[in-house]
XYZ file of C-alpha atoms in Angstrom:
358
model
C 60.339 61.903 62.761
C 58.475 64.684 64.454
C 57.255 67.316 62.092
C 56.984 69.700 65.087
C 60.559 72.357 66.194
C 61.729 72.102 69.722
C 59.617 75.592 70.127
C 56.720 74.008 68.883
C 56.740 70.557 71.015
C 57.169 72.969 73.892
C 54.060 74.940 73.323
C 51.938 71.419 72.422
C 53.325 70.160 75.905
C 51.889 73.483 77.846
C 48.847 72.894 75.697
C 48.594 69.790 76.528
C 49.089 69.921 80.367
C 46.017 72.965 79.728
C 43.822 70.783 78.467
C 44.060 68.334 81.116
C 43.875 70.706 83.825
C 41.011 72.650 82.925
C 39.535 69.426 82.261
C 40.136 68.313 86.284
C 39.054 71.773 87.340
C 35.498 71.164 85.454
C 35.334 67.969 87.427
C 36.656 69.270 90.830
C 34.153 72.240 90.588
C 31.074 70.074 88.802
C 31.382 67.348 91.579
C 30.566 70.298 94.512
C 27.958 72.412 92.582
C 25.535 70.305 94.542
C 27.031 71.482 98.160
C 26.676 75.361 97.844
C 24.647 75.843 94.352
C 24.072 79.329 95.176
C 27.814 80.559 96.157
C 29.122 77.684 94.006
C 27.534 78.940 90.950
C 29.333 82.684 91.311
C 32.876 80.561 91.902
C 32.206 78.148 88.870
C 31.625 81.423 86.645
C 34.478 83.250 88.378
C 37.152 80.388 87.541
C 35.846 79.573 84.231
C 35.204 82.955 83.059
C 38.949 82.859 81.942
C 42.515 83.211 83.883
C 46.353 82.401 82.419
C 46.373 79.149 84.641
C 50.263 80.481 85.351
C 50.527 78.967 88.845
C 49.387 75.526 88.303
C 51.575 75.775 84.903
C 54.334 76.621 86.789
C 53.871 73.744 89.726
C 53.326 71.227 86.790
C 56.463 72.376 85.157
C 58.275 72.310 88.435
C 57.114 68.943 89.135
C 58.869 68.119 85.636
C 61.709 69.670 86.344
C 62.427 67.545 89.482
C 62.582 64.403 87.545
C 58.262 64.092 88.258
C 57.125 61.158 85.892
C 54.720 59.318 88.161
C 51.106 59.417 88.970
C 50.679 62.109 86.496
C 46.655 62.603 86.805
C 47.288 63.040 90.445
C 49.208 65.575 90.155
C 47.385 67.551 87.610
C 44.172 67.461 90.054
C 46.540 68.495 93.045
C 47.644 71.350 91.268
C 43.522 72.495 90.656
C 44.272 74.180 94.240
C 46.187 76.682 92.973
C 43.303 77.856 90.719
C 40.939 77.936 93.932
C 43.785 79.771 96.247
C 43.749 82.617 93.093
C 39.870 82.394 93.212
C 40.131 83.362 96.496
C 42.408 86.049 96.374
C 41.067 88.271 93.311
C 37.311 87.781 95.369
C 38.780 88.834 97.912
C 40.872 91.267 96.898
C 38.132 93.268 94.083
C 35.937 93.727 97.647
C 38.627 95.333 99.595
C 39.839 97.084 96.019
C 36.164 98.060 95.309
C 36.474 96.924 91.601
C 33.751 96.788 89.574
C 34.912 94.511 87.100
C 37.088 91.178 86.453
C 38.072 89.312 83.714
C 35.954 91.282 81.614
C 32.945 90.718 83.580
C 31.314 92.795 86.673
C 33.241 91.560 89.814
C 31.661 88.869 92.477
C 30.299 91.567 94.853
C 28.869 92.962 92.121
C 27.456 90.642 90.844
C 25.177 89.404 94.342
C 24.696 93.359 95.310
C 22.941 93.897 91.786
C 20.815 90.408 92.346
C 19.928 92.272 95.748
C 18.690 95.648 94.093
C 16.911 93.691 91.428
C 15.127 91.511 94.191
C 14.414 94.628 96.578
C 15.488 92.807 99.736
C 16.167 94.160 103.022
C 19.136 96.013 103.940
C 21.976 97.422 102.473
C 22.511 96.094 98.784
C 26.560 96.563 99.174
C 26.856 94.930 102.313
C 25.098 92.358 100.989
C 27.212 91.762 98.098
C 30.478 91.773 99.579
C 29.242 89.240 102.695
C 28.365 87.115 99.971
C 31.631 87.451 98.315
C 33.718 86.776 101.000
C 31.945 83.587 101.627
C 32.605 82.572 97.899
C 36.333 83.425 98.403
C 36.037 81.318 101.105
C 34.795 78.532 99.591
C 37.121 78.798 97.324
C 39.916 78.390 99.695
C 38.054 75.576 101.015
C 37.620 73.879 97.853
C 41.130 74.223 97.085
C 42.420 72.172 100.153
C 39.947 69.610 99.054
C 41.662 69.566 95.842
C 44.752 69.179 97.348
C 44.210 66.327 100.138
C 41.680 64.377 97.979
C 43.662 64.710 94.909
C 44.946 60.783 94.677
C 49.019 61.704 95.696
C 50.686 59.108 97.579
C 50.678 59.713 101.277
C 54.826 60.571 101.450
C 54.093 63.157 98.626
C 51.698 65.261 100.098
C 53.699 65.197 103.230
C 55.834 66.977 100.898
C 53.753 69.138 99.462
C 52.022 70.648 102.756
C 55.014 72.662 104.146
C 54.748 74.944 100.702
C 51.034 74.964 100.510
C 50.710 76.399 103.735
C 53.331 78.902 103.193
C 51.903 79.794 100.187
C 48.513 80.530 101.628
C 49.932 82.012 104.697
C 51.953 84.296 102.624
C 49.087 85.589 100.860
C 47.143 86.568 103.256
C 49.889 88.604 104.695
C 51.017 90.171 102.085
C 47.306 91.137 101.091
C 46.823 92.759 104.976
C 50.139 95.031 104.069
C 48.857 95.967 101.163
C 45.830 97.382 103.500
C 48.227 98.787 106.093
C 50.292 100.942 103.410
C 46.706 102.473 102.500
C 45.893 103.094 106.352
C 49.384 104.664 107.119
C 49.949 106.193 103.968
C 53.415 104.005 103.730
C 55.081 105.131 99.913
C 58.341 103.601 100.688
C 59.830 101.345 97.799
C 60.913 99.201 100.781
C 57.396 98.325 101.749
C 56.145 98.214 98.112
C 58.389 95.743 97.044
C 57.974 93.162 100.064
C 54.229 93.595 99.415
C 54.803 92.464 95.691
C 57.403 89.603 97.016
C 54.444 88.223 99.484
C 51.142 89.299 97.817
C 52.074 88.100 94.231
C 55.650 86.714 93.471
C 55.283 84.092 96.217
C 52.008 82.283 95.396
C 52.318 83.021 91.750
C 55.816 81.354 90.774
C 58.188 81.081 93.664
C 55.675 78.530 95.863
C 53.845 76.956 93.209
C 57.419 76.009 91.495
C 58.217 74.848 95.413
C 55.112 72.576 95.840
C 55.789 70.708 91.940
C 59.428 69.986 92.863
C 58.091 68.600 96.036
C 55.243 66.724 94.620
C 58.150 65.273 92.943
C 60.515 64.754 95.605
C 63.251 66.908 94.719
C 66.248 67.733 96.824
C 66.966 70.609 98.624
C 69.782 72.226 95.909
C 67.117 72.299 93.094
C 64.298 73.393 95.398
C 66.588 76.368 96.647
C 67.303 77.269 93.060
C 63.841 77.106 91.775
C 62.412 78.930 94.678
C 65.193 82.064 93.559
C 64.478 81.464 90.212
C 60.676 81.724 91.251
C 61.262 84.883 93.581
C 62.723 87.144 90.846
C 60.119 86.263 87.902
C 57.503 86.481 90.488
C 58.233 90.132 91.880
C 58.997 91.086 88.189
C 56.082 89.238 87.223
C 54.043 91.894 89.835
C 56.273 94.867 88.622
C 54.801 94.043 85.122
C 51.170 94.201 86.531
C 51.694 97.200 88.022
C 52.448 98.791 84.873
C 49.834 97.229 83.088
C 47.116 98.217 86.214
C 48.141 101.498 84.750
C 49.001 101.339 81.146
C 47.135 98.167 80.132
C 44.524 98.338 77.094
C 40.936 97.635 78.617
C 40.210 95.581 75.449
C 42.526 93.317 76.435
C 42.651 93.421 80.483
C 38.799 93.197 81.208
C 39.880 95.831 83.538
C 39.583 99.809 83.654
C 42.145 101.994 82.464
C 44.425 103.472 84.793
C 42.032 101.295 87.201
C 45.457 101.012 89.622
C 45.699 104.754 89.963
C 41.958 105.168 90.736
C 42.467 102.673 93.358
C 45.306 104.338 94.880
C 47.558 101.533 94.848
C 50.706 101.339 96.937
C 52.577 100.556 93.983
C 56.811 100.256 93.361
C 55.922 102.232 90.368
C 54.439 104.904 92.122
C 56.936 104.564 95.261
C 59.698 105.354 92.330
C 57.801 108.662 90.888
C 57.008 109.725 94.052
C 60.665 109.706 95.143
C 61.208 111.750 92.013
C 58.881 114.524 92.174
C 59.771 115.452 95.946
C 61.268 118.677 94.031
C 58.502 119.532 91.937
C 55.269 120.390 93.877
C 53.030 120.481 91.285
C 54.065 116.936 89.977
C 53.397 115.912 94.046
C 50.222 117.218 94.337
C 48.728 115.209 91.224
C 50.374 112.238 92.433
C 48.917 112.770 95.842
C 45.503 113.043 93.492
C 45.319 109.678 93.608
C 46.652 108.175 96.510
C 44.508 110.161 98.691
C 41.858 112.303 97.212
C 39.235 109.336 96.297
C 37.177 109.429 93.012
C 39.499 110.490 90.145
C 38.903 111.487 86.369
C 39.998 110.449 83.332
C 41.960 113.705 82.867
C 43.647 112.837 85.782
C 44.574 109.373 84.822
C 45.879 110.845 81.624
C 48.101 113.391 83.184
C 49.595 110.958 85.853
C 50.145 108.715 83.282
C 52.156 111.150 81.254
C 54.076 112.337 84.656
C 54.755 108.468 85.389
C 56.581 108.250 82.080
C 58.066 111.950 82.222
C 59.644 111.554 85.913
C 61.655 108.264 84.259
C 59.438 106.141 86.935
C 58.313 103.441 84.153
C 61.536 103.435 83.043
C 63.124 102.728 86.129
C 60.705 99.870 86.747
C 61.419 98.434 83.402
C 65.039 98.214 84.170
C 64.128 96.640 87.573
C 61.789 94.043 85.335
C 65.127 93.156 83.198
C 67.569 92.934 86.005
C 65.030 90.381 88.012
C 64.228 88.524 84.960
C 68.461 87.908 84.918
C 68.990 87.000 88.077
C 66.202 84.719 88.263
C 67.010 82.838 84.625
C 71.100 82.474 86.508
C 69.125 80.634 89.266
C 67.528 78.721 87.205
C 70.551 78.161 85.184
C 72.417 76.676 88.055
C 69.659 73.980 88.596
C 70.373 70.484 88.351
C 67.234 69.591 86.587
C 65.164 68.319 83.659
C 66.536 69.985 80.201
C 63.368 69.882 78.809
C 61.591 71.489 81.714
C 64.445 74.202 82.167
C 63.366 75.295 78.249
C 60.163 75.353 79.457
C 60.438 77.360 82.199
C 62.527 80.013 80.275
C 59.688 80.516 77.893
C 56.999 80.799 80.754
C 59.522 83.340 82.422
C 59.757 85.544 79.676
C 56.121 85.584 78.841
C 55.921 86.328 82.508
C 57.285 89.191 82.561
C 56.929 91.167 79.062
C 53.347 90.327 78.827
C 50.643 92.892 77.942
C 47.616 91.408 79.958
């Protein structure tokens, strides 16, 4: 007899698929250092420097849920590609961002701009650093279809798998060049905030990756339908939860800033919500406005934003929004004809999902 609880053989299955995955993405990645060392060596440190692995956990676990037993190491070094597709986006997304920092750690573009003041070449040190960057992300993306296609699936399963993989991609992009638009034309509508989170995050982080496991697998189109709800609502709440935490979130723990989202500017649902709430109060308008539009801001103005977030009921309001997704998407999953084992699973990944602080 196992001496391990249910909870506990859970967690040392997660573990386990962990340690095999990281193990394939050493390979994947150590196998093409040799093709690009000098952009490959900034991608190697990006991925490895750390990450949650949540999309690729989800796939897996959405490839168990469909009944997926089969060609198991195939699978796991499919599912590397959705480790390379989130490469891509945070390169891509800390140049257009202008962070400084990720994971702890100054950001790609960073990272080649400094090698370009240290060396004292030619030209503009920031251009420099976020050409180079994009070509990383790139590579990334690149990579990532090689993971897919050379992977080892059988031929009928990554016919399968290509109608969500280039969704999810496609859907990224997208919802990254709205993000951009709502900056350009000053767009604050909750409307437009919350399709941006539904494409730019809760897509390619649960709803597609949970598509492209059940297809590895071959599932039918009931369970895919309710995984991909299921998927929708922890995703966008999964986004609503980062928002907060872009804002809130302990730098100790993030690698990130604090209040780095509000001296970014960021589009937000949270700040759609507090700025629907202030249009009464001008004072409480103009510091929002602070930072959406007036570029550099202090720390006394993260501080005092911060305080009106919480004061106007915005977080509040969010958090309620968090709850209500995180119900509707555990009925959808609920209603899934699937594994039982995987459905546990997938509850505990939800709910870590969506309360967690980092």
């Amino acid at each position: 007899m196992s001496l391990l609880t249910s909870a506990d053989a859970r967690t040392s299955q997660v573990d386990e698929f962990a340690v095999l995955f990281d193990q394939a993405l050493h390979d994947h990645l150590h196998a093409r250092l040799d093709h690009a060392p000098e952009l490959a060596a900034h991608l190697r440190g990006m991925v490895l420097a750390g990450g949650k692995r949540i999309r690729p956990t989800f796939a897996w676990w959405g490839w168990r849920a469909a009944g997926g037993t089969a060609r198991a190491d195939a699978v796991v070094r499919a599912l590397v590609a959705l480790e390379l597709l989130q490469c891509c986006a945070l390169v891509h997304d800390d140049v257009m961002d202008r962070s400084p920092t990720r994971r702890g750690r100054p950001s790609v573009h960073e990272l080649y701009a400094a090698r370009h003041r240290r060396e004292r070449w030619a030209g503009s040190a920031r251009q420099y650093g976020d050409s180079a960057a994009v070509l990383v992300g790139d590579l990334a993306l690149a990579w990532a279809d090689d993971a897919l296609v050379t992977a080892g699936l059988p031929a009928d399963a990554l016919h399968r798998a290509w109608e969500p993989w280039q969704a999810m991609r496609t859907e990224m992009i997208v919802g990254q060049h709205l993000d951009l638009l709502a900056v350009a034309r000053r767009d604050e509508s909750l409307e437009h905030a919350v399709r941006v989170a539904a494409l730019k995050t809760a897509a390619y982080t649960v709803e597609r990756p949970l598509h492209l496991g059940a297809a590895l697998a071959g599932a039918g189109p009931d369970v895919v339908a309710c995984l991909r709800e299921f998927g929708h609502d922890i995703g966008v709440a999964f986004q609503l939860r980062d928002d907060l935490i872009g804002v809130f979130g302990d730098t100790s723990v993030t690698g990130k800033p604090v209040g780095e989202d509000l001296r970014e500017g960021k589009r937000t649902p949270l700040m759609a919500v507090a700025l629907s709430r202030a249009q009464d109060r001008p004072a409480a308008l103009r510091l929002l406005r602070r930072c959406l539009d007036s570029g550099p801001v202090s720390d006394r103005t993260v501080d005092d934003v911060r305080a009106l977030l919480v004061e106007l009921g915005a977080v509040a309001v969010v958090e309620e929004h968090i709850d209500l997704l995180a119900t509707s998407g555990l009925a959808a999953l609920e209603r899934a004809v699937i594994e039982d084992e995987a459905r546990r699973v997938l509850v505990r990944l939800a709910n870590r999902a969506v309360t967690r602080t980092a």
